[in-house]
mmCIF file of C-alpha atoms (C1' of nucleotides) in Angstrom:
data_model
loop_
_atom_site.group_PDB
_atom_site.id
_atom_site.type_symbol
_atom_site.label_atom_id
_atom_site.label_comp_id
_atom_site.label_asym_id
_atom_site.label_seq_id
_atom_site.Cartn_x
_atom_site.Cartn_y
_atom_site.Cartn_z
ATOM 1 C CA MET A 1 3.116 39.559 -2.844
ATOM 2 C CA PRO A 2 1.329 39.141 -6.374
ATOM 3 C CA GLU A 3 -2.356 38.197 -6.439
ATOM 4 C CA THR A 4 -3.206 35.633 -9.046
ATOM 5 C CA GLY A 5 -6.715 36.786 -9.767
ATOM 6 C CA HIS A 6 -7.717 33.137 -10.022
ATOM 7 C CA PRO A 7 -9.326 32.028 -6.819
ATOM 8 C CA SER A 8 -8.712 28.311 -7.819
ATOM 9 C CA PRO A 9 -11.878 26.617 -8.888
ATOM 10 C CA SER A 10 -13.427 24.193 -6.418
ATOM 11 C CA TYR A 11 -15.433 20.923 -6.869
ATOM 12 C CA THR A 12 -17.643 18.748 -4.788
ATOM 13 C CA ILE A 13 -16.839 15.070 -4.516
ATOM 14 C CA SER A 14 -19.672 14.205 -6.829
ATOM 15 C CA GLN A 15 -18.487 16.578 -9.540
ATOM 16 C CA LEU A 16 -15.057 15.025 -9.465
ATOM 17 C CA ALA A 17 -16.550 11.612 -9.492
ATOM 18 C CA ALA A 18 -18.710 12.504 -12.426
ATOM 19 C CA GLU A 19 -15.940 14.041 -14.379
ATOM 20 C CA PHE A 20 -13.372 11.200 -13.951
ATOM 21 C CA ASP A 21 -16.177 8.454 -13.938
ATOM 22 C CA VAL A 22 -15.253 6.993 -10.657
ATOM 23 C CA SER A 23 -17.394 6.656 -7.449
ATOM 24 C CA ALA A 24 -17.398 9.097 -4.593
ATOM 25 C CA ARG A 25 -16.354 6.068 -2.450
ATOM 26 C CA THR A 26 -13.342 5.672 -4.669
ATOM 27 C CA ILE A 27 -12.324 9.271 -4.122
ATOM 28 C CA ARG A 28 -12.729 9.055 -0.279
ATOM 29 C CA PHE A 29 -10.829 5.824 -0.457
ATOM 30 C CA TYR A 30 -7.774 7.511 -2.029
ATOM 31 C CA GLU A 31 -8.042 10.159 0.844
ATOM 32 C CA GLU A 32 -7.961 7.444 3.441
ATOM 33 C CA LYS A 33 -4.939 6.175 1.739
ATOM 34 C CA GLY A 34 -3.384 9.611 1.901
ATOM 35 C CA LEU A 35 -3.325 10.203 -1.781
ATOM 36 C CA LEU A 36 -5.624 13.205 -1.536
ATOM 37 C CA ALA A 37 -6.252 15.826 1.054
ATOM 38 C CA PRO A 38 -9.138 18.201 0.083
ATOM 39 C CA ARG A 39 -10.120 21.194 2.191
ATOM 40 C CA ARG A 40 -13.372 21.147 4.112
ATOM 41 C CA THR A 41 -16.409 23.423 4.157
ATOM 42 C CA ARG A 42 -17.468 24.556 7.563
ATOM 43 C CA GLY A 43 -20.118 21.941 7.388
ATOM 44 C CA ASN A 44 -17.143 19.494 6.946
ATOM 45 C CA GLN A 45 -17.808 18.476 3.399
ATOM 46 C CA ARG A 46 -14.963 17.928 1.071
ATOM 47 C CA LEU A 47 -13.933 20.671 -1.263
ATOM 48 C CA TYR A 48 -11.503 19.904 -3.969
ATOM 49 C CA GLY A 49 -9.263 22.488 -5.614
ATOM 50 C CA ARG A 50 -7.220 22.593 -8.781
ATOM 51 C CA ARG A 51 -4.361 20.697 -7.205
ATOM 52 C CA ASP A 52 -6.569 17.973 -5.903
ATOM 53 C CA ARG A 53 -8.123 17.595 -9.331
ATOM 54 C CA THR A 54 -4.830 17.277 -11.068
ATOM 55 C CA ARG A 55 -3.642 14.818 -8.455
ATOM 56 C CA LEU A 56 -6.675 12.724 -9.009
ATOM 57 C CA ARG A 57 -6.097 12.654 -12.785
ATOM 58 C CA LEU A 58 -2.405 11.407 -12.012
ATOM 59 C CA ILE A 59 -3.690 8.739 -9.712
ATOM 60 C CA LEU A 60 -6.181 7.334 -12.195
ATOM 61 C CA ARG A 61 -3.587 7.573 -14.849
ATOM 62 C CA GLY A 62 -1.120 5.565 -12.809
ATOM 63 C CA LYS A 63 -3.838 2.988 -12.093
ATOM 64 C CA ARG A 64 -4.384 2.517 -15.813
ATOM 65 C CA PHE A 65 -0.852 1.292 -15.994
ATOM 66 C CA GLY A 66 -1.264 -1.240 -13.277
ATOM 67 C CA TYR A 67 0.427 0.719 -10.575
ATOM 68 C CA ARG A 68 -0.763 0.226 -7.077
ATOM 69 C CA LEU A 69 -2.007 3.170 -5.057
ATOM 70 C CA GLU A 70 1.108 2.862 -2.725
ATOM 71 C CA GLU A 71 3.474 3.104 -5.667
ATOM 72 C CA ILE A 72 1.424 5.903 -7.159
ATOM 73 C CA ALA A 73 1.833 7.718 -3.899
ATOM 74 C CA GLU A 74 5.532 7.461 -4.163
ATOM 75 C CA MET A 75 5.555 8.578 -7.807
ATOM 76 C CA ILE A 76 3.611 11.806 -7.050
ATOM 77 C CA GLY A 77 6.091 12.392 -4.136
ATOM 78 C CA LEU A 78 3.762 11.867 -1.201
ATOM 79 C CA ASP A 79 6.221 10.182 0.865
ATOM 80 C CA GLU A 80 7.908 13.692 0.804
ATOM 81 C CA VAL A 81 10.870 14.346 2.210
ATOM 82 C CA ASP A 82 12.107 16.698 4.901
ATOM 83 C CA PRO A 83 13.175 19.520 2.521
ATOM 84 C CA ASP A 84 16.351 19.882 4.637
ATOM 85 C CA GLU A 85 17.472 16.378 3.597
ATOM 86 C CA ALA A 86 19.404 16.472 0.398
ATOM 87 C CA ALA A 87 19.895 12.748 0.632
ATOM 88 C CA GLN A 88 16.208 12.266 0.492
ATOM 89 C CA ILE A 89 16.041 14.452 -2.546
ATOM 90 C CA ARG A 90 18.742 12.256 -4.209
ATOM 91 C CA LYS A 91 16.757 9.177 -3.320
ATOM 92 C CA SER A 92 13.723 10.621 -4.967
ATOM 93 C CA LEU A 93 15.663 11.554 -7.993
ATOM 94 C CA ALA A 94 16.975 8.029 -8.184
ATOM 95 C CA PHE A 95 13.327 6.693 -7.802
ATOM 96 C CA GLY A 96 12.293 8.964 -10.649
ATOM 97 C CA GLU A 97 14.993 7.621 -12.918
ATOM 98 C CA ARG A 98 13.933 4.108 -12.280
ATOM 99 C CA LYS A 99 10.306 5.077 -13.094
ATOM 100 C CA LEU A 100 11.401 6.574 -16.225
ATOM 101 C CA GLY A 101 13.073 3.552 -17.292
ATOM 102 C CA GLU A 102 9.996 1.548 -16.520
ATOM 103 C CA ILE A 103 8.050 3.982 -18.570
ATOM 104 C CA HIS A 104 10.193 3.552 -21.601
ATOM 105 C CA GLU A 105 9.995 -0.151 -21.181
ATOM 106 C CA ARG A 106 6.223 0.210 -21.097
ATOM 107 C CA MET A 107 6.390 2.180 -24.378
ATOM 108 C CA ARG A 108 8.156 -0.714 -25.955
ATOM 109 C CA GLU A 109 5.729 -3.210 -24.613
ATOM 110 C CA LEU A 110 2.861 -1.193 -25.886
ATOM 111 C CA LYS A 111 4.223 -1.332 -29.338
ATOM 112 C CA LEU A 112 4.657 -5.072 -29.031
ATOM 113 C CA MET A 113 1.033 -5.393 -27.966
ATOM 114 C CA GLU A 114 -0.012 -3.338 -30.875
ATOM 115 C CA GLU A 115 1.767 -5.665 -33.127
ATOM 116 C CA ASP A 116 0.384 -8.692 -31.592
ATOM 117 C CA LEU A 117 -3.233 -7.405 -31.854
ATOM 118 C CA ARG A 118 -2.633 -6.381 -35.459
ATOM 119 C CA SER A 119 -1.421 -9.922 -36.404
ATOM 120 C CA VAL A 120 -4.306 -11.445 -34.552
ATOM 121 C CA ALA A 121 -6.732 -9.059 -36.480
ATOM 122 C CA ALA A 122 -5.096 -10.060 -39.694
ATOM 123 C CA LYS A 123 -5.596 -13.657 -39.091
ATOM 124 C CA LEU A 124 -9.197 -13.202 -38.202
ATOM 125 C CA ARG A 125 -9.691 -11.205 -41.269
ATOM 126 C CA ARG A 126 -8.302 -13.951 -43.399
ATOM 127 C CA ARG A 127 -10.400 -16.406 -41.755
ATOM 128 C CA LEU A 128 -13.404 -14.265 -42.401
ATOM 129 C CA ALA A 129 -12.745 -13.760 -45.895
ATOM 130 C CA GLN A 130 -12.343 -17.430 -46.242
ATOM 131 C CA LEU A 131 -15.658 -18.004 -44.618
ATOM 132 C CA GLU A 132 -17.408 -15.453 -46.713
ATOM 133 C CA GLY A 133 -15.847 -16.400 -49.953
ATOM 134 C CA GLY A 134 -15.798 -20.115 -49.629
ATOM 135 C CA ALA A 135 -19.259 -20.551 -48.028
ATOM 136 C CA PRO A 136 -21.555 -17.635 -48.776
ATOM 137 C CA GLU A 137 -23.830 -17.852 -45.863
ATOM 138 C CA ASP A 138 -27.340 -18.639 -47.186
ATOM 139 C CA ALA A 139 -27.870 -15.411 -49.123
ATOM 140 C CA MET B 1 3.408 -33.656 -44.574
ATOM 141 C CA PRO B 2 6.450 -31.609 -43.767
ATOM 142 C CA GLU B 3 8.352 -32.324 -40.516
ATOM 143 C CA THR B 4 9.663 -29.135 -38.971
ATOM 144 C CA GLY B 5 12.650 -30.576 -37.313
ATOM 145 C CA HIS B 6 12.022 -28.513 -34.251
ATOM 146 C CA PRO B 7 10.345 -30.619 -31.655
ATOM 147 C CA SER B 8 9.115 -27.533 -29.757
ATOM 148 C CA PRO B 9 11.046 -27.090 -26.668
ATOM 149 C CA SER B 10 9.347 -27.780 -23.318
ATOM 150 C CA TYR B 11 9.555 -26.475 -19.857
ATOM 151 C CA THR B 12 8.572 -27.516 -16.417
ATOM 152 C CA ILE B 13 6.353 -25.090 -14.343
ATOM 153 C CA SER B 14 9.247 -24.019 -12.221
ATOM 154 C CA GLN B 15 11.413 -23.209 -15.263
ATOM 155 C CA LEU B 16 8.748 -20.941 -16.537
ATOM 156 C CA ALA B 17 8.299 -19.484 -13.153
ATOM 157 C CA ALA B 18 11.907 -18.698 -12.753
ATOM 158 C CA GLU B 19 12.201 -17.244 -16.223
ATOM 159 C CA PHE B 20 9.270 -14.869 -15.817
ATOM 160 C CA ASP B 21 9.745 -14.248 -12.088
ATOM 161 C CA VAL B 22 6.394 -15.388 -11.092
ATOM 162 C CA SER B 23 5.266 -18.163 -8.610
ATOM 163 C CA ALA B 24 4.262 -21.663 -9.853
ATOM 164 C CA ARG B 25 0.996 -21.020 -8.059
ATOM 165 C CA THR B 26 0.488 -18.129 -10.330
ATOM 166 C CA ILE B 27 1.072 -20.109 -13.425
ATOM 167 C CA ARG B 28 -1.345 -22.794 -12.196
ATOM 168 C CA PHE B 29 -3.766 -19.970 -11.337
ATOM 169 C CA TYR B 30 -3.786 -18.732 -14.931
ATOM 170 C CA GLU B 31 -4.564 -22.257 -16.019
ATOM 171 C CA GLU B 32 -7.582 -22.581 -13.658
ATOM 172 C CA LYS B 33 -8.759 -19.356 -15.327
ATOM 173 C CA GLY B 34 -8.446 -20.930 -18.731
ATOM 174 C CA LEU B 35 -5.549 -18.795 -19.827
ATOM 175 C CA LEU B 36 -3.064 -21.693 -20.291
ATOM 176 C CA ALA B 37 -3.479 -25.259 -21.111
ATOM 177 C CA PRO B 38 -0.225 -27.112 -21.077
ATOM 178 C CA ARG B 39 0.229 -30.746 -21.930
ATOM 179 C CA ARG B 40 0.976 -33.265 -19.137
ATOM 180 C CA THR B 41 3.537 -36.036 -18.741
ATOM 181 C CA ARG B 42 2.280 -39.441 -18.049
ATOM 182 C CA GLY B 43 3.028 -38.746 -14.460
ATOM 183 C CA ASN B 44 0.483 -35.872 -14.856
ATOM 184 C CA GLN B 45 3.019 -33.081 -14.503
ATOM 185 C CA ARG B 46 2.605 -29.998 -16.591
ATOM 186 C CA LEU B 47 4.721 -29.507 -19.544
ATOM 187 C CA TYR B 48 4.785 -26.221 -21.398
ATOM 188 C CA GLY B 49 5.444 -25.774 -25.081
ATOM 189 C CA ARG B 50 6.717 -22.765 -27.170
ATOM 190 C CA ARG B 51 2.998 -21.585 -27.423
ATOM 191 C CA ASP B 52 2.416 -21.737 -23.811
ATOM 192 C CA ARG B 53 5.508 -19.883 -23.117
ATOM 193 C CA THR B 54 4.559 -17.193 -25.534
ATOM 194 C CA ARG B 55 1.080 -17.063 -24.051
ATOM 195 C CA LEU B 56 2.416 -16.508 -20.572
ATOM 196 C CA ARG B 57 4.528 -13.688 -21.818
ATOM 197 C CA LEU B 58 1.407 -12.036 -23.289
ATOM 198 C CA ILE B 59 -0.499 -12.470 -20.129
ATOM 199 C CA LEU B 60 2.084 -10.969 -18.008
ATOM 200 C CA ARG B 61 2.546 -8.050 -20.494
ATOM 201 C CA GLY B 62 -1.170 -7.339 -20.223
ATOM 202 C CA LYS B 63 -1.058 -7.504 -16.483
ATOM 203 C CA ARG B 64 1.585 -4.751 -16.486
ATOM 204 C CA PHE B 65 -0.898 -2.630 -18.176
ATOM 205 C CA GLY B 66 -3.552 -3.070 -15.599
ATOM 206 C CA TYR B 67 -5.781 -5.465 -17.606
ATOM 207 C CA ARG B 68 -7.566 -7.984 -15.600
ATOM 208 C CA LEU B 69 -7.016 -11.739 -16.541
ATOM 209 C CA GLU B 70 -10.481 -11.897 -17.946
ATOM 210 C CA GLU B 71 -9.787 -9.039 -20.348
ATOM 211 C CA ILE B 72 -6.442 -10.521 -21.302
ATOM 212 C CA ALA B 73 -8.321 -13.763 -22.059
ATOM 213 C CA GLU B 74 -10.334 -11.881 -24.531
ATOM 214 C CA MET B 75 -7.384 -10.076 -25.975
ATOM 215 C CA ILE B 76 -5.445 -13.220 -26.800
ATOM 216 C CA GLY B 77 -8.708 -14.588 -28.351
ATOM 217 C CA LEU B 78 -9.493 -17.356 -25.878
ATOM 218 C CA ASP B 79 -13.188 -16.761 -25.844
ATOM 219 C CA GLU B 80 -12.874 -18.302 -29.257
ATOM 220 C CA VAL B 81 -15.312 -18.483 -31.334
ATOM 221 C CA ASP B 82 -17.085 -21.167 -33.147
ATOM 222 C CA PRO B 83 -15.040 -21.022 -36.349
ATOM 223 C CA ASP B 84 -18.329 -21.242 -38.217
ATOM 224 C CA GLU B 85 -19.641 -18.051 -36.997
ATOM 225 C CA ALA B 86 -18.522 -15.096 -38.915
ATOM 226 C CA ALA B 87 -20.452 -12.816 -36.775
ATOM 227 C CA GLN B 88 -18.262 -13.831 -33.843
ATOM 228 C CA ILE B 89 -15.254 -13.103 -35.954
ATOM 229 C CA ARG B 90 -16.543 -9.607 -36.635
ATOM 230 C CA LYS B 91 -17.176 -9.148 -32.903
ATOM 231 C CA SER B 92 -13.585 -10.083 -32.153
ATOM 232 C CA LEU B 93 -12.268 -7.719 -34.770
ATOM 233 C CA ALA B 94 -14.332 -4.804 -33.248
ATOM 234 C CA PHE B 95 -12.964 -5.688 -29.952
ATOM 235 C CA GLY B 96 -9.457 -5.517 -31.368
ATOM 236 C CA GLU B 97 -10.147 -2.238 -32.737
ATOM 237 C CA ARG B 98 -11.200 -0.913 -29.388
ATOM 238 C CA LYS B 99 -8.141 -2.278 -27.774
ATOM 239 C CA LEU B 100 -5.880 -0.764 -30.357
ATOM 240 C CA GLY B 101 -7.605 2.604 -29.557
ATOM 241 C CA GLU B 102 -6.920 2.119 -26.108
ATOM 242 C CA ILE B 103 -3.283 1.269 -26.681
ATOM 243 C CA HIS B 104 -2.861 4.447 -28.450
ATOM 244 C CA GLU B 105 -4.387 6.314 -25.657
ATOM 245 C CA ARG B 106 -1.994 4.503 -23.313
ATOM 246 C CA MET B 107 0.897 5.639 -25.413
ATOM 247 C CA ARG B 108 -0.199 9.255 -25.020
ATOM 248 C CA GLU B 109 -0.601 8.919 -21.462
ATOM 249 C CA LEU B 110 2.853 7.364 -20.996
ATOM 250 C CA LYS B 111 4.349 10.365 -22.675
ATOM 251 C CA LEU B 112 2.344 12.627 -20.283
ATOM 252 C CA MET B 113 3.652 10.612 -17.396
ATOM 253 C CA GLU B 114 7.155 10.938 -18.648
ATOM 254 C CA GLU B 115 6.779 14.653 -18.887
ATOM 255 C CA ASP B 116 5.430 14.661 -15.360
ATOM 256 C CA LEU B 117 8.312 12.717 -14.000
ATOM 257 C CA ARG B 118 10.794 14.987 -15.827
ATOM 258 C CA SER B 119 9.284 18.146 -14.431
ATOM 259 C CA VAL B 120 9.140 16.779 -10.925
ATOM 260 C CA ALA B 121 12.876 15.731 -11.227
ATOM 261 C CA ALA B 122 13.779 19.211 -12.636
ATOM 262 C CA LYS B 123 12.100 20.691 -9.556
ATOM 263 C CA LEU B 124 13.921 18.327 -7.258
ATOM 264 C CA ARG B 125 17.321 19.054 -8.914
ATOM 265 C CA ARG B 126 16.744 22.840 -8.566
ATOM 266 C CA ARG B 127 15.977 22.297 -4.828
ATOM 267 C CA LEU B 128 19.021 20.199 -4.463
ATOM 268 C CA ALA B 129 21.264 22.832 -6.089
ATOM 269 C CA GLN B 130 19.834 25.365 -3.762
ATOM 270 C CA LEU B 131 20.561 23.246 -0.795
ATOM 271 C CA GLU B 132 24.061 22.421 -1.704
ATOM 272 C CA GLY B 133 24.964 25.838 -3.157
ATOM 273 C CA GLY B 134 23.270 27.827 -0.412
ATOM 274 C CA ALA B 135 24.082 25.805 2.665
ATOM 275 C CA PRO B 136 26.998 23.553 2.069
ATOM 276 C CA GLU B 137 26.333 20.961 4.725
ATOM 277 C CA ASP B 138 29.120 20.896 7.185
ATOM 278 C CA ALA B 139 31.994 19.907 4.953
ATOM 279 C "C1'" DC C 1 -38.369 27.203 7.415
ATOM 280 C "C1'" DC C 2 -38.802 22.879 4.741
ATOM 281 C "C1'" DC C 3 -37.543 19.488 2.106
ATOM 282 C "C1'" DA C 4 -35.199 17.090 -1.440
ATOM 283 C "C1'" DT C 5 -30.437 16.245 -2.637
ATOM 284 C "C1'" DA C 6 -25.952 15.572 -1.596
ATOM 285 C "C1'" DA C 7 -22.127 14.468 1.847
ATOM 286 C "C1'" DT C 8 -20.175 12.281 5.945
ATOM 287 C "C1'" DT C 9 -18.491 8.495 8.886
ATOM 288 C "C1'" DG C 10 -18.491 3.652 10.136
ATOM 289 C "C1'" DA C 11 -19.042 -0.895 9.291
ATOM 290 C "C1'" DC C 12 -19.339 -4.866 6.773
ATOM 291 C "C1'" DG C 13 -19.221 -7.372 2.174
ATOM 292 C "C1'" DT C 14 -17.096 -8.509 -2.227
ATOM 293 C "C1'" DT C 15 -13.922 -9.691 -5.956
ATOM 294 C "C1'" DA C 16 -9.599 -10.667 -8.289
ATOM 295 C "C1'" DA C 17 -5.246 -12.464 -7.773
ATOM 296 C "C1'" DC C 18 -2.766 -14.793 -5.736
ATOM 297 C "C1'" DG C 19 -0.121 -17.075 -1.010
ATOM 298 C "C1'" DT C 20 0.279 -20.854 2.080
ATOM 299 C "C1'" DA C 21 -0.121 -25.445 3.994
ATOM 300 C "C1'" DA C 22 -1.081 -30.230 3.819
ATOM 301 C "C1'" DA C 23 -0.920 -34.568 1.924
ATOM 302 C "C1'" DC C 24 0.519 -37.012 -1.537
ATOM 303 C "C1'" DG C 25 2.609 -38.608 -6.140
ATOM 304 C "C1'" DT C 26 6.945 -38.148 -9.734
ATOM 305 C "C1'" DT C 27 11.627 -37.616 -11.297
ATOM 306 C "C1'" DA C 28 16.352 -37.863 -11.602
ATOM 307 C "C1'" DA C 29 20.692 -38.387 -9.826
ATOM 308 C "C1'" DA C 30 23.701 -41.000 -6.818
ATOM 309 C "C1'" DT D 1 16.737 -48.208 -5.165
ATOM 310 C "C1'" DT D 2 16.568 -44.739 -2.328
ATOM 311 C "C1'" DT D 3 15.770 -40.092 -1.677
ATOM 312 C "C1'" DA D 4 16.037 -35.099 -2.121
ATOM 313 C "C1'" DA D 5 13.813 -32.094 -5.132
ATOM 314 C "C1'" DC D 6 10.111 -31.125 -7.557
ATOM 315 C "C1'" DG D 7 5.112 -31.346 -8.741
ATOM 316 C "C1'" DT D 8 -0.147 -32.187 -7.922
ATOM 317 C "C1'" DT D 9 -4.650 -31.295 -6.000
ATOM 318 C "C1'" DT D 10 -7.610 -29.280 -2.511
ATOM 319 C "C1'" DA D 11 -8.637 -25.949 0.501
ATOM 320 C "C1'" DC D 12 -8.400 -22.124 3.129
ATOM 321 C "C1'" DG D 13 -6.114 -17.384 4.018
ATOM 322 C "C1'" DT D 14 -4.827 -12.753 2.486
ATOM 323 C "C1'" DT D 15 -4.575 -8.141 0.396
ATOM 324 C "C1'" DA D 16 -5.894 -4.309 -2.481
ATOM 325 C "C1'" DA D 17 -9.469 -1.677 -3.971
ATOM 326 C "C1'" DC D 18 -13.270 -0.716 -3.772
ATOM 327 C "C1'" DG D 19 -19.014 -1.576 -3.202
ATOM 328 C "C1'" DT D 20 -22.971 -1.251 -0.175
ATOM 329 C "C1'" DC D 21 -25.769 -0.213 3.341
ATOM 330 C "C1'" DA D 22 -27.158 2.717 7.471
ATOM 331 C "C1'" DA D 23 -27.620 6.425 10.362
ATOM 332 C "C1'" DT D 24 -26.647 11.267 10.466
ATOM 333 C "C1'" DT D 25 -25.724 15.964 8.906
ATOM 334 C "C1'" DA D 26 -25.220 19.859 5.200
ATOM 335 C "C1'" DT D 27 -26.768 22.622 1.465
ATOM 336 C "C1'" DG D 28 -29.573 25.107 -1.372
ATOM 337 C "C1'" DG D 29 -33.903 26.349 -3.727
ATOM 338 C "C1'" DG D 30 -38.722 27.607 -3.104
#
DNA sequence: CCCATAATTGACGTTAACGTAAACGTTAAA
DNA sequence: TTTAACGTTTACGTTAACGTCAATTATGGG
């Protein structure tokens, strides 16, 4: 069995909290909801490894797209699946397909939002030019 | 003064609700929060026009990206701005720039999520092939 | 060993975004 | 004109996602 040589870095809760700019409470809350499962020190303090950190990143990323924690849990495959059950795997694959569809839809929508913002900005700039040109403040 | 010829279509609350698959309560709620301002019939019932409908679409789009209603209000420029105040317009423009930045960041993240989903799916498919090939059920 | 930080659990509080129910007015079709 | 379906306001309820104590324990440097 090959040794990796990398003992997997570990983080305290406040280190992770600082890195991702969330509160420690938030991170504990995600654990309550079954989204994280860090190891503990003998003193019972949470110890987060590389996987936990990655997972937290995914959670926060999902949140930024308006997914609820419950959905996020599904997306990272935490409902997991007796590995014996091929049917379950097929179900997960179907789920993934749907999510991919949603993602593409989101991409389209982002482009629309971008256009919207640009046109609003253009309108504002015209208004601004008008104000500055037409009525030059009191300079 | 030119007539458009298009009298602007109008919708009842339940028509909009059905079209966008939200409840009427939700639409009224958006109005409470100052995000919509439909006209009324003489009977005091809400009557939504083209603009209202567009705005609702924008609101729901924003929501799908995890923006709160308050932020959405800003984004569609509802904090508006004494049209006399060039400074306010500049502020709005700066706000728009930030939002555009966020949108680009979101696009990057969407691509990352897509990759994540694809790699999870690939893993599942390998597992599935293994299950089906290695232990062919009981067929 | 001591003390300042940092962490833990538990409990209750808060906020956004609606849901739900009641009591009543409006509309449109028969 | 009646009446079923639709809409209105008011008010209270609910849920997700944390915030905020408080009381207790762990950790690490001097």
